[in-house]
Amino acid sequence: MSVSSRCVLALLAAGISMRAEGQEAGLVLSPIVVTANRVPTPAAEVGSAVTVITRQELEDRQVRQLSDVLREVPGVAVNRTGPAGQTTQIRIRGAESNQTLVLIDGVEVNDPSANSDFDFAHLMADDIGRIEVLRGPQSALYGSDAIGGVVNIVTRRGEGPAGGTASVEGGGYGTLRAHASVSGGNDDLDYLIGATGLRTDGASAARTGSEADGTRTGTIYTKIGLHPSELVDIDVVGRYTRFNTDLDGFAGGVGAVDSKDDVDGSSFLGRIQGRLKLLDGRWEHIVGLSYTDDSRDYRDGSDIITSSYRGKTSRVDYQTNLTLDSEAVLPAAHRLTFAIDHEEQQADSDSGFADFSRRIGATGLVGQVQLGLADSLFLTGSVRHDLNDLFRDTTTWRLTAAWQIEATGTKLRASYGTGVKNPTLFELYGFTNSYRGNPDLKPERAEGWDAGFDQQIWGDRVVLDATYFEQRISDLIVGSGQGSANLPGTATARGVELGLSVMPVDDLTIRASYTYTDAEDATGAELVRRPRNLASLNVNYRFLDGTANVNLGVDYNGRQKDLAFDAAYNSSPVTLDGYTLVNLAASYQVTDRVQVYGRIDNLLDEDYEEVWTYGSLRRAGYLGMKVSF
């Protein structure tokens, strides 16, 4: 570990840490959290651990790849196999990457042809209005894929007179990025239409390689809301991404090596949703239809397709929420929720050695009760029953509690939940030169709990939070050179999440986080890519009457275990060194309509790897301009 890494870790572990649960910009708690209970809920009433990232925070940090901001979320580890455009995974509280559900504008985007994982490599942060990261088992609300938690990404909604923004930037590694969007809204209609593109020459994905591996990606998206009456809302969202990324090969015994390979792919998501409000808005009905389509073609240096994958998911869902109040013994508020959803997933694969096309369907029934007593104690109970085409029907449940003590500015919270993760279609039937599917796999099962507090000090200028969590997963599925298998026994993950936000003077905000995670399988072996120590520090200062802004971000990722593969693709553990990334960003509002900005990523020129034998980008600077119209 470098001297700078040790200093950052010591500073954060001493208690200068970070983002309180559910916060907007500044130190005021976010008034509403949606993901925790599937309905908008005041943050004070939420018993689960959830972090909210706002659009302003994304702009202050000049985040371009959305996964980069998730490094600052307690309990979240990020791994990228090289520079921009390479496979990017996240892991929450020691859970595997495909045990975290990802939503974009209400659409579940985990790819059934990619081991039910979501690759963050090509998800840009432009026009993202809000990110909610819900931690802990959430199968009672969201079914399979939610053992670790849920990441809910919401694009902003158009409002006010018609207008737009356009920006362009360039910088290190031959990078050129452009973005434009138009939006507007009134009582009858709101809309957002945008596009963003990125081109970069990049650096070698192989750590010891010399050939640059670049990426070219473009995304178009729209979000339209129709409001024909005060009782009815209709929302339509769509998002299409096309990308091409240079790849390096992988050889057993060597790891990543230079090659002329590349991947050409696309992803589409769409959703239409209707909402009906009755009884003065206390009883609402929501019905939606979603569809995703992801495809990838892998090619060698001769431009010959060596393997292809395509995953499609269609989903129909209905949810109803009823809010009631009573004064029988003491003031109480009740909210009852019932939901039903049916999902069909299909994965098609042609690995060049064998191909498969499989389909699986599942239906889920959800019931939830929220109870608020005397505006201070808030209890939630949820239960879900899943009927699955391939596996035994399962029932999962969750309980949460939050106690708000107004006199001291304290919130105590706790949650307990169970979870299930069904084997993916690739784990069941996949086939490559080094992998064989296992149709006898059993679903993974989980249970987990957490307890913590949020404390306001010095008015709302200081907010402290702390959480202890523990999670157990039985029948954990692991892959090897031969295929996948359920591990006997129970894997465990336990740890602590600490945070503190401070606003010592107006316009200066200091946020940081520290997470300790101990994740082991049933034999006591450390689970891969789950660093024990994660920390972040962010300092933001706005000055010159708000026209100028400077942001300093520090992300520390401690040592972590990974797997090395020999020539026969048998694995053995290796340790990756910890690293510290320092990023500096600044902007200046030249006029009401013109802003210039710049940033330096990896300011200290850290040399690091997040996956065995894969490299990373060194120090690079970028300059840009944004125009509003």
XYZ file of C-alpha atoms in Angstrom:
629
model
C 0.000 0.000 0.000
C 1.398 3.439 -0.897
C 1.996 6.182 1.680
C -0.860 8.223 0.230
C -3.191 5.228 0.508
C -2.319 4.685 4.161
C -2.868 8.353 4.945
C -6.285 8.433 3.292
C -7.389 5.215 5.001
C -6.217 6.398 8.410
C -7.991 9.725 7.990
C -11.291 8.133 7.051
C -11.120 5.332 9.605
C -10.619 7.973 12.295
C -14.143 9.160 11.588
C -14.036 11.836 8.905
C -16.486 9.930 6.776
C -19.466 10.409 4.881
C -22.728 10.631 2.977
C -25.638 10.199 5.369
C -28.394 7.907 4.283
C -30.685 9.400 1.690
C -29.164 12.844 1.253
C -29.679 15.540 -1.319
C -27.040 18.206 -2.030
C -26.132 19.951 1.192
C -26.911 18.292 4.477
C -30.716 18.137 4.334
C -32.081 14.604 4.257
C -33.786 13.680 1.005
C -37.514 14.169 1.588
C -38.534 11.136 -0.495
C -37.065 7.671 -1.135
C -38.793 5.406 -3.691
C -36.780 2.181 -3.947
C -36.919 1.133 -0.287
C -40.671 0.389 -0.297
C -41.607 0.523 -4.019
C -43.630 3.652 -3.218
C -42.490 7.218 -2.455
C -41.696 7.281 1.274
C -40.311 10.118 3.415
C -36.683 9.364 4.247
C -37.405 9.665 7.969
C -39.761 6.666 7.688
C -37.322 4.323 5.911
C -35.745 1.583 8.033
C -33.441 0.242 5.318
C -29.958 1.542 4.468
C -30.270 3.608 1.290
C -28.051 6.248 -0.301
C -29.334 8.907 -2.689
C -27.094 10.610 -5.263
C -28.527 13.726 -6.900
C -28.065 15.293 -10.296
C -26.191 18.214 -8.705
C -23.649 15.841 -7.156
C -23.069 14.189 -10.536
C -22.518 17.580 -12.170
C -20.201 18.854 -9.421
C -18.007 15.743 -9.744
C -18.213 15.811 -13.578
C -19.053 12.100 -13.566
C -19.119 10.647 -17.082
C -19.337 6.886 -16.526
C -22.056 6.420 -13.948
C -20.261 3.562 -12.184
C -17.527 5.960 -11.026
C -19.852 7.754 -8.602
C -20.889 4.429 -7.064
C -17.343 4.120 -5.661
C -18.421 6.713 -3.090
C -21.447 4.735 -1.865
C -20.929 2.828 1.410
C -20.715 -0.923 0.911
C -20.252 -0.777 -2.890
C -17.140 -2.151 -4.644
C -16.500 -1.408 -8.350
C -14.317 -3.513 -10.677
C -13.442 -2.662 -14.291
C -11.370 -4.898 -16.576
C -9.242 -2.086 -17.976
C -10.020 1.404 -19.351
C -13.363 2.971 -20.310
C -15.730 0.646 -22.162
C -14.431 -2.566 -20.581
C -16.675 -4.808 -18.480
C -17.646 -3.026 -15.255
C -19.270 -4.747 -12.270
C -20.412 -3.656 -8.829
C -20.786 -5.714 -5.644
C -22.821 -4.639 -2.618
C -21.990 -5.803 0.907
C -20.011 -8.817 -0.272
C -22.706 -10.146 -2.630
C -21.808 -11.187 -6.188
C -22.352 -8.729 -9.043
C -25.312 -10.673 -10.449
C -26.936 -10.614 -7.008
C -27.619 -6.885 -7.340
C -30.699 -5.750 -9.253
C -30.302 -2.678 -11.486
C -33.274 -0.550 -12.548
C -33.267 2.238 -15.122
C -36.491 4.270 -15.173
C -38.395 1.366 -13.647
C -36.986 -1.252 -16.037
C -35.012 -4.238 -14.705
C -31.900 -4.288 -16.916
C -29.931 -7.321 -15.686
C -29.016 -9.223 -18.857
C -30.106 -12.909 -18.936
C -27.440 -13.654 -21.575
C -24.645 -12.145 -19.430
C -25.067 -14.326 -16.355
C -27.932 -12.088 -15.185
C -25.399 -9.323 -14.617
C -25.590 -5.656 -15.603
C -22.498 -4.238 -17.272
C -22.074 -0.558 -16.329
C -19.411 -0.070 -19.034
C -21.583 1.952 -21.420
C -23.975 3.704 -19.029
C -23.235 7.432 -19.162
C -24.375 9.850 -16.442
C -25.866 12.504 -18.744
C -29.393 13.616 -17.764
C -29.492 11.226 -14.810
C -31.649 12.952 -12.207
C -31.253 10.619 -9.269
C -29.633 7.363 -8.135
C -30.857 5.360 -5.159
C -28.704 2.512 -3.807
C -30.658 0.201 -1.485
C -28.508 -2.247 0.483
C -29.320 -5.654 1.935
C -31.588 -8.543 0.749
C -34.589 -7.128 -1.138
C -36.137 -10.221 -2.740
C -39.339 -9.627 -0.758
C -39.946 -6.586 -2.969
C -38.016 -7.340 -6.145
C -37.573 -11.130 -6.407
C -34.436 -12.830 -7.722
C -31.252 -10.795 -8.419
C -31.755 -8.576 -5.323
C -29.752 -10.448 -2.653
C -27.111 -7.725 -2.365
C -29.428 -4.802 -2.968
C -30.935 -2.593 -5.667
C -29.479 0.249 -7.730
C -32.299 2.443 -9.061
C -31.274 4.947 -11.750
C -33.818 7.605 -12.773
C -33.393 10.067 -15.634
C -34.560 13.591 -14.982
C -38.055 14.708 -15.957
C -38.631 17.706 -18.220
C -40.139 20.789 -16.617
C -40.789 24.451 -17.362
C -40.426 26.222 -20.724
C -38.836 24.365 -23.614
C -35.061 24.521 -23.532
C -31.950 22.465 -23.868
C -28.263 21.985 -23.199
C -25.325 20.918 -25.346
C -21.772 20.154 -24.296
C -18.555 18.983 -25.844
C -15.244 18.017 -24.224
C -11.939 16.489 -25.133
C -8.766 15.401 -23.451
C -6.396 12.578 -22.592
C -6.224 9.275 -24.460
C -7.745 10.891 -27.568
C -11.079 11.312 -25.821
C -13.966 13.205 -27.390
C -17.403 13.379 -25.771
C -20.567 15.219 -26.805
C -24.043 15.520 -25.330
C -27.275 17.353 -26.172
C -30.809 17.266 -24.824
C -34.050 19.217 -25.000
C -36.760 19.199 -22.361
C -39.803 21.002 -21.065
C -43.043 20.434 -19.266
C -46.370 21.734 -18.031
C -49.485 20.338 -16.350
C -50.417 18.325 -19.457
C -47.101 17.110 -20.860
C -43.455 16.799 -19.909
C -40.635 15.500 -22.088
C -36.909 14.866 -22.277
C -35.086 13.855 -25.450
C -31.341 13.450 -25.436
C -28.262 11.891 -26.970
C -24.703 11.361 -25.787
C -21.609 9.959 -27.461
C -18.094 9.009 -26.369
C -15.027 8.131 -28.371
C -11.658 7.373 -26.807
C -8.464 5.651 -27.944
C -7.994 4.353 -24.394
C -5.049 2.336 -23.139
C -4.181 -1.339 -23.217
C -6.708 -3.466 -21.335
C -3.906 -5.967 -20.698
C -1.674 -4.634 -17.947
C 1.516 -5.648 -19.751
C 0.186 -4.816 -23.212
C 1.212 -1.986 -25.499
C -1.742 -1.758 -27.893
C -4.410 0.812 -26.972
C -7.959 -0.493 -26.559
C -10.523 2.193 -27.289
C -14.280 2.409 -27.239
C -16.973 4.155 -29.209
C -20.436 4.394 -27.696
C -23.583 6.378 -28.388
C -26.914 6.558 -26.582
C -30.262 8.135 -27.412
C -33.047 8.329 -24.857
C -36.455 9.830 -24.227
C -38.827 10.239 -21.330
C -42.368 11.478 -21.926
C -45.127 12.058 -19.377
C -48.753 12.610 -20.344
C -51.230 13.962 -17.799
C -54.703 13.987 -19.376
C -56.352 14.661 -15.998
C -55.516 15.009 -12.316
C -56.365 11.322 -11.911
C -54.373 9.794 -14.778
C -50.670 9.812 -15.692
C -49.061 7.954 -18.598
C -45.286 7.630 -18.830
C -43.199 6.339 -21.729
C -39.419 5.832 -21.574
C -36.963 4.472 -24.108
C -33.187 4.120 -24.229
C -30.943 2.700 -26.973
C -27.166 2.285 -26.797
C -24.793 1.137 -29.509
C -21.137 0.429 -28.765
C -17.908 -1.006 -30.127
C -14.986 -1.728 -27.793
C -11.510 -3.057 -28.480
C -10.641 -6.064 -26.333
C -7.557 -7.908 -25.267
C -7.469 -11.693 -25.166
C -7.102 -13.954 -22.150
C -4.778 -16.939 -21.903
C -4.685 -19.412 -19.042
C -1.431 -19.100 -17.119
C -0.772 -15.627 -18.532
C -3.974 -13.631 -18.089
C -4.823 -10.655 -20.294
C -2.714 -10.340 -23.471
C -2.694 -7.949 -26.423
C -4.998 -8.919 -29.278
C -7.061 -7.381 -32.081
C -10.363 -8.666 -30.686
C -13.369 -6.396 -30.238
C -17.034 -6.535 -29.227
C -19.881 -4.891 -31.097
C -23.154 -4.620 -29.239
C -26.354 -2.802 -28.450
C -28.910 -2.515 -25.684
C -32.500 -1.307 -25.691
C -34.977 -0.706 -22.919
C -38.520 0.539 -23.077
C -41.437 0.935 -20.710
C -44.982 2.273 -20.839
C -46.775 2.843 -17.570
C -50.203 4.109 -16.567
C -51.218 5.433 -13.157
C -54.773 5.983 -11.883
C -55.431 7.889 -8.642
C -58.684 7.496 -6.717
C -60.054 8.657 -3.338
C -58.253 12.002 -3.522
C -55.015 10.264 -4.407
C -55.063 7.852 -1.453
C -55.695 4.819 -3.664
C -53.554 4.419 -6.766
C -53.247 1.748 -9.424
C -50.123 1.359 -11.563
C -49.804 -0.949 -14.554
C -46.685 -1.231 -16.703
C -45.120 -3.102 -19.589
C -41.326 -3.300 -19.985
C -38.954 -4.813 -22.530
C -35.171 -5.103 -22.803
C -32.990 -6.473 -25.605
C -29.201 -6.820 -25.264
C -26.847 -8.278 -27.852
C -23.094 -8.680 -28.228
C -20.946 -10.019 -31.078
C -17.317 -10.854 -30.248
C -14.868 -10.706 -33.161
C -11.247 -11.669 -33.680
C -8.581 -9.686 -35.517
C -9.877 -10.990 -38.868
C -13.295 -9.414 -38.187
C -14.836 -12.894 -37.890
C -17.553 -13.317 -35.265
C -16.318 -15.891 -32.764
C -19.288 -15.810 -30.390
C -22.648 -14.071 -30.018
C -25.001 -13.500 -27.102
C -28.477 -12.040 -26.914
C -30.729 -11.587 -23.914
C -34.362 -10.456 -23.950
C -36.730 -9.780 -21.056
C -40.405 -8.873 -21.220
C -42.337 -7.961 -18.098
C -45.866 -6.931 -17.204
C -46.640 -5.645 -13.720
C -49.460 -4.215 -11.653
C -49.268 -2.466 -8.281
C -51.892 -0.859 -6.079
C -51.278 1.331 -3.014
C -53.897 2.343 -0.452
C -53.206 4.967 2.242
C -55.360 5.134 5.386
C -55.259 7.186 8.588
C -56.743 6.356 11.980
C -57.020 8.008 15.405
C -58.411 5.040 17.390
C -55.751 4.896 20.136
C -52.992 7.164 18.838
C -52.317 8.880 15.505
C -51.490 6.198 12.949
C -50.950 6.058 9.193
C -51.324 2.860 7.193
C -50.219 2.117 3.651
C -51.091 -1.181 2.035
C -49.395 -2.347 -1.148
C -50.140 -5.314 -3.379
C -48.257 -6.126 -6.586
C -48.114 -8.870 -9.172
C -45.604 -9.222 -11.991
C -44.847 -11.758 -14.679
C -41.502 -11.937 -16.426
C -40.211 -13.911 -19.404
C -36.458 -14.121 -19.983
C -34.683 -15.554 -23.005
C -30.967 -16.088 -23.585
C -29.433 -17.067 -26.919
C -25.774 -18.021 -27.167
C -23.432 -19.173 -29.912
C -19.993 -19.582 -28.367
C -18.369 -21.063 -31.453
C -18.234 -24.430 -29.666
C -21.928 -24.947 -28.918
C -25.061 -22.835 -28.836
C -28.223 -22.732 -26.783
C -31.516 -20.881 -26.707
C -33.443 -21.088 -23.465
C -36.426 -19.345 -21.983
C -37.701 -19.094 -18.414
C -40.786 -17.481 -16.895
C -41.666 -16.419 -13.364
C -44.597 -14.792 -11.590
C -44.306 -12.877 -8.330
C -46.934 -11.822 -5.779
C -46.025 -9.043 -3.327
C -47.778 -7.760 -0.226
C -46.565 -4.945 2.004
C -47.847 -3.079 5.059
C -46.413 0.246 6.242
C -47.459 1.549 9.658
C -46.598 4.926 11.125
C -47.319 5.590 14.803
C -47.443 9.071 16.328
C -45.255 10.449 13.526
C -42.190 8.868 15.135
C -42.201 5.056 14.846
C -42.440 3.532 11.365
C -42.747 -0.217 10.732
C -42.774 -2.063 7.404
C -43.437 -5.702 6.607
C -43.170 -7.241 3.116
C -43.667 -10.734 1.741
C -43.296 -12.149 -1.766
C -44.188 -15.504 -3.271
C -42.499 -16.487 -6.548
C -43.745 -19.135 -8.950
C -40.983 -20.252 -11.297
C -40.986 -22.451 -14.432
C -37.779 -24.302 -13.478
C -37.367 -24.094 -9.724
C -39.418 -24.734 -6.628
C -41.746 -21.882 -5.648
C -40.228 -19.665 -2.951
C -41.406 -17.188 -0.333
C -39.225 -14.327 0.909
C -39.952 -11.631 3.484
C -38.586 -8.448 5.007
C -39.135 -6.345 8.160
C -37.885 -2.797 8.810
C -38.235 -0.261 11.601
C -37.344 3.418 11.927
C -37.694 5.517 15.079
C -37.413 9.277 14.673
C -36.474 11.180 17.862
C -37.141 14.811 16.988
C -35.811 16.255 20.246
C -32.272 14.987 19.605
C -32.264 14.836 15.792
C -31.759 11.070 15.950
C -33.076 8.299 13.751
C -32.646 4.669 14.763
C -33.216 2.051 12.071
C -33.022 -1.689 11.510
C -34.014 -4.212 8.848
C -34.076 -7.964 8.337
C -34.777 -9.761 5.092
C -34.454 -13.003 3.179
C -33.497 -13.444 -0.447
C -33.249 -15.888 -3.310
C -31.113 -15.869 -6.459
C -32.041 -18.364 -9.151
C -29.243 -19.889 -11.268
C -28.799 -17.948 -14.474
C -29.507 -19.442 -17.882
C -25.805 -19.312 -18.685
C -24.889 -21.111 -15.450
C -27.449 -23.790 -16.299
C -26.815 -24.265 -20.013
C -23.784 -22.176 -21.066
C -20.984 -23.743 -23.108
C -17.577 -22.375 -24.123
C -14.117 -23.824 -24.612
C -13.512 -23.579 -20.854
C -16.996 -23.675 -19.328
C -19.851 -26.178 -19.130
C -23.295 -25.363 -17.765
C -24.762 -27.324 -14.875
C -28.539 -27.934 -15.132
C -28.575 -29.398 -11.595
C -27.786 -26.101 -9.859
C -29.973 -25.025 -6.945
C -31.062 -21.428 -6.187
C -28.895 -19.435 -3.812
C -30.635 -18.405 -0.586
C -29.814 -15.481 1.652
C -30.745 -13.817 4.883
C -29.386 -10.574 6.204
C -29.907 -7.816 8.721
C -28.557 -4.410 9.589
C -28.948 -1.860 12.366
C -27.786 1.720 12.587
C -28.506 5.351 13.285
C -28.458 8.784 11.674
C -27.638 11.743 13.912
C -27.921 15.448 13.138
C -25.527 17.715 15.049
C -25.101 21.494 15.039
C -28.476 21.994 13.440
C -28.262 20.401 10.012
C -24.586 21.240 9.381
C -23.324 17.859 10.592
C -24.949 14.492 9.903
C -23.409 11.299 11.255
C -24.497 7.782 10.334
C -23.314 4.288 11.221
C -24.569 0.837 10.194
C -23.612 -2.711 11.120
C -24.647 -5.389 8.619
C -24.485 -9.163 8.389
C -25.527 -11.435 5.537
C -25.459 -15.188 4.919
C -25.777 -16.965 1.575
C -26.259 -20.724 1.307
C -25.749 -22.818 -1.845
C -23.490 -20.088 -3.244
C -22.829 -20.689 -6.948
C -19.189 -20.460 -8.018
C -17.602 -20.988 -11.425
C -14.398 -22.793 -12.278
C -12.550 -24.039 -15.343
C -15.051 -26.878 -15.553
C -18.336 -25.064 -14.931
C -20.503 -23.925 -12.021
C -21.438 -25.657 -8.785
C -23.215 -24.928 -5.509
C -20.760 -24.634 -2.634
C -21.768 -26.589 0.479
C -22.299 -24.608 3.662
C -22.932 -20.902 4.132
C -20.965 -17.884 2.915
C -21.008 -14.884 5.239
C -20.422 -11.164 4.880
C -20.409 -8.785 7.807
C -19.132 -5.296 8.294
C -19.576 -1.659 9.245
C -20.531 1.409 7.202
C -19.628 4.814 8.669
C -20.433 8.268 7.439
C -20.302 11.966 8.208
C -21.277 15.028 6.183
C -20.135 18.458 7.314
C -20.932 21.970 6.099
C -18.558 24.130 8.186
C -19.457 27.266 6.214
C -21.995 27.998 3.515
C -21.099 26.606 0.089
C -18.442 24.232 1.470
C -19.481 20.590 1.863
C -17.262 17.744 3.053
C -18.491 14.185 2.649
C -16.749 10.877 3.130
C -17.414 7.215 3.777
C -15.659 4.198 5.214
C -16.763 0.559 4.884
C -15.240 -2.546 6.412
C -16.416 -5.847 4.888
C -15.397 -9.359 5.889
C -16.743 -11.717 3.185
C -15.856 -15.421 3.293
C -17.151 -18.675 1.866
C -18.101 -21.676 4.023
C -14.443 -22.771 4.299
C -13.291 -19.370 5.562
C -11.663 -18.381 2.244
C -11.982 -14.706 1.310
C -14.449 -14.073 -1.521
C -12.964 -12.513 -4.663
C -13.177 -8.801 -5.474
C -14.593 -7.900 -2.057
C -12.026 -5.509 -0.534
C -12.083 -5.386 3.256
C -11.563 -1.623 3.279
C -13.309 0.958 1.125
C -13.232 4.697 1.714
C -14.020 7.952 -0.035
C -13.690 11.673 0.630
C -15.340 14.453 -1.370
C -14.896 18.185 -0.855
C -17.041 20.628 -2.845
C -16.739 24.415 -2.725
C -18.915 26.890 -4.582
C -17.700 30.518 -4.751
C -17.868 33.810 -6.683
C -21.605 34.058 -5.958
C -22.134 30.514 -7.165
C -20.582 30.991 -10.611
C -17.486 28.902 -9.812
C -17.168 25.435 -8.348
C -14.272 23.164 -7.445
C -14.567 19.510 -6.408
C -11.937 17.169 -4.977
C -12.716 13.450 -4.827
C -10.628 10.703 -3.206
C -11.554 7.023 -3.539
C -9.628 4.318 -1.697
C -9.967 0.629 -2.562
C -8.090 -1.707 -0.230
C -6.303 -4.946 -1.053
C -8.571 -7.621 -2.453
C -8.437 -11.241 -3.509
C -8.822 -12.273 -7.146
C -8.321 -15.506 -9.087
C -5.443 -16.431 -11.395
C -5.910 -19.190 -13.977
C -3.361 -21.708 -15.197
C -3.158 -23.155 -18.709
C -5.984 -25.611 -17.915
C -8.076 -22.739 -16.469
C -7.817 -24.048 -12.938
C -7.925 -21.137 -10.517
C -5.746 -20.124 -7.573
C -6.013 -17.052 -5.314
C -3.922 -13.915 -5.819
C -3.921 -10.598 -3.983
C -4.362 -7.268 -5.772
C -2.786 -4.231 -4.119
C -4.919 -1.423 -2.763
C -5.010 1.913 -4.569
C -6.131 5.514 -4.159
C -7.724 7.562 -6.930
C -7.744 11.356 -6.644
C -9.888 13.382 -9.053
C -10.086 17.173 -9.328
C -12.851 19.027 -11.191
C -13.671 22.716 -11.628
C -16.234 24.774 -13.533
C -16.992 28.450 -14.176
C -20.271 29.964 -15.346
C -19.113 32.548 -17.904
C -22.662 33.762 -18.609
C -26.144 32.536 -17.760
C -25.918 30.252 -20.792
C -22.235 29.325 -21.102
C -20.135 27.240 -18.725
C -16.526 26.127 -19.142
C -15.162 23.237 -17.122
C -12.219 20.919 -16.724
C -11.010 18.021 -14.625
C -8.004 15.830 -13.962
C -8.696 12.156 -13.346
C -6.205 10.067 -11.349
C -4.348 13.206 -10.271
C -1.623 11.229 -8.460
C -1.015 9.013 -11.527
C -1.780 5.825 -9.587
C -0.819 2.555 -11.315
C -3.356 -0.087 -10.291
C -5.461 -3.035 -11.398
C -9.005 -3.964 -10.377
C -9.023 -7.393 -12.039
C -6.048 -9.761 -12.287
C -3.666 -8.760 -15.168
C -5.948 -5.978 -16.449
C -4.586 -2.434 -16.519
C -6.094 0.987 -15.906
C -5.923 4.593 -17.054
C -3.194 6.845 -15.677
C -3.439 10.616 -15.125
C -5.444 12.461 -17.782
C -6.959 15.948 -18.173
C -10.126 17.064 -19.932
C -11.598 20.444 -20.963
C -15.116 21.205 -22.093
C -17.891 23.724 -22.618
C -21.625 23.529 -21.948
C -24.207 25.804 -23.536
C -27.830 26.235 -22.470
C -30.481 27.394 -24.915
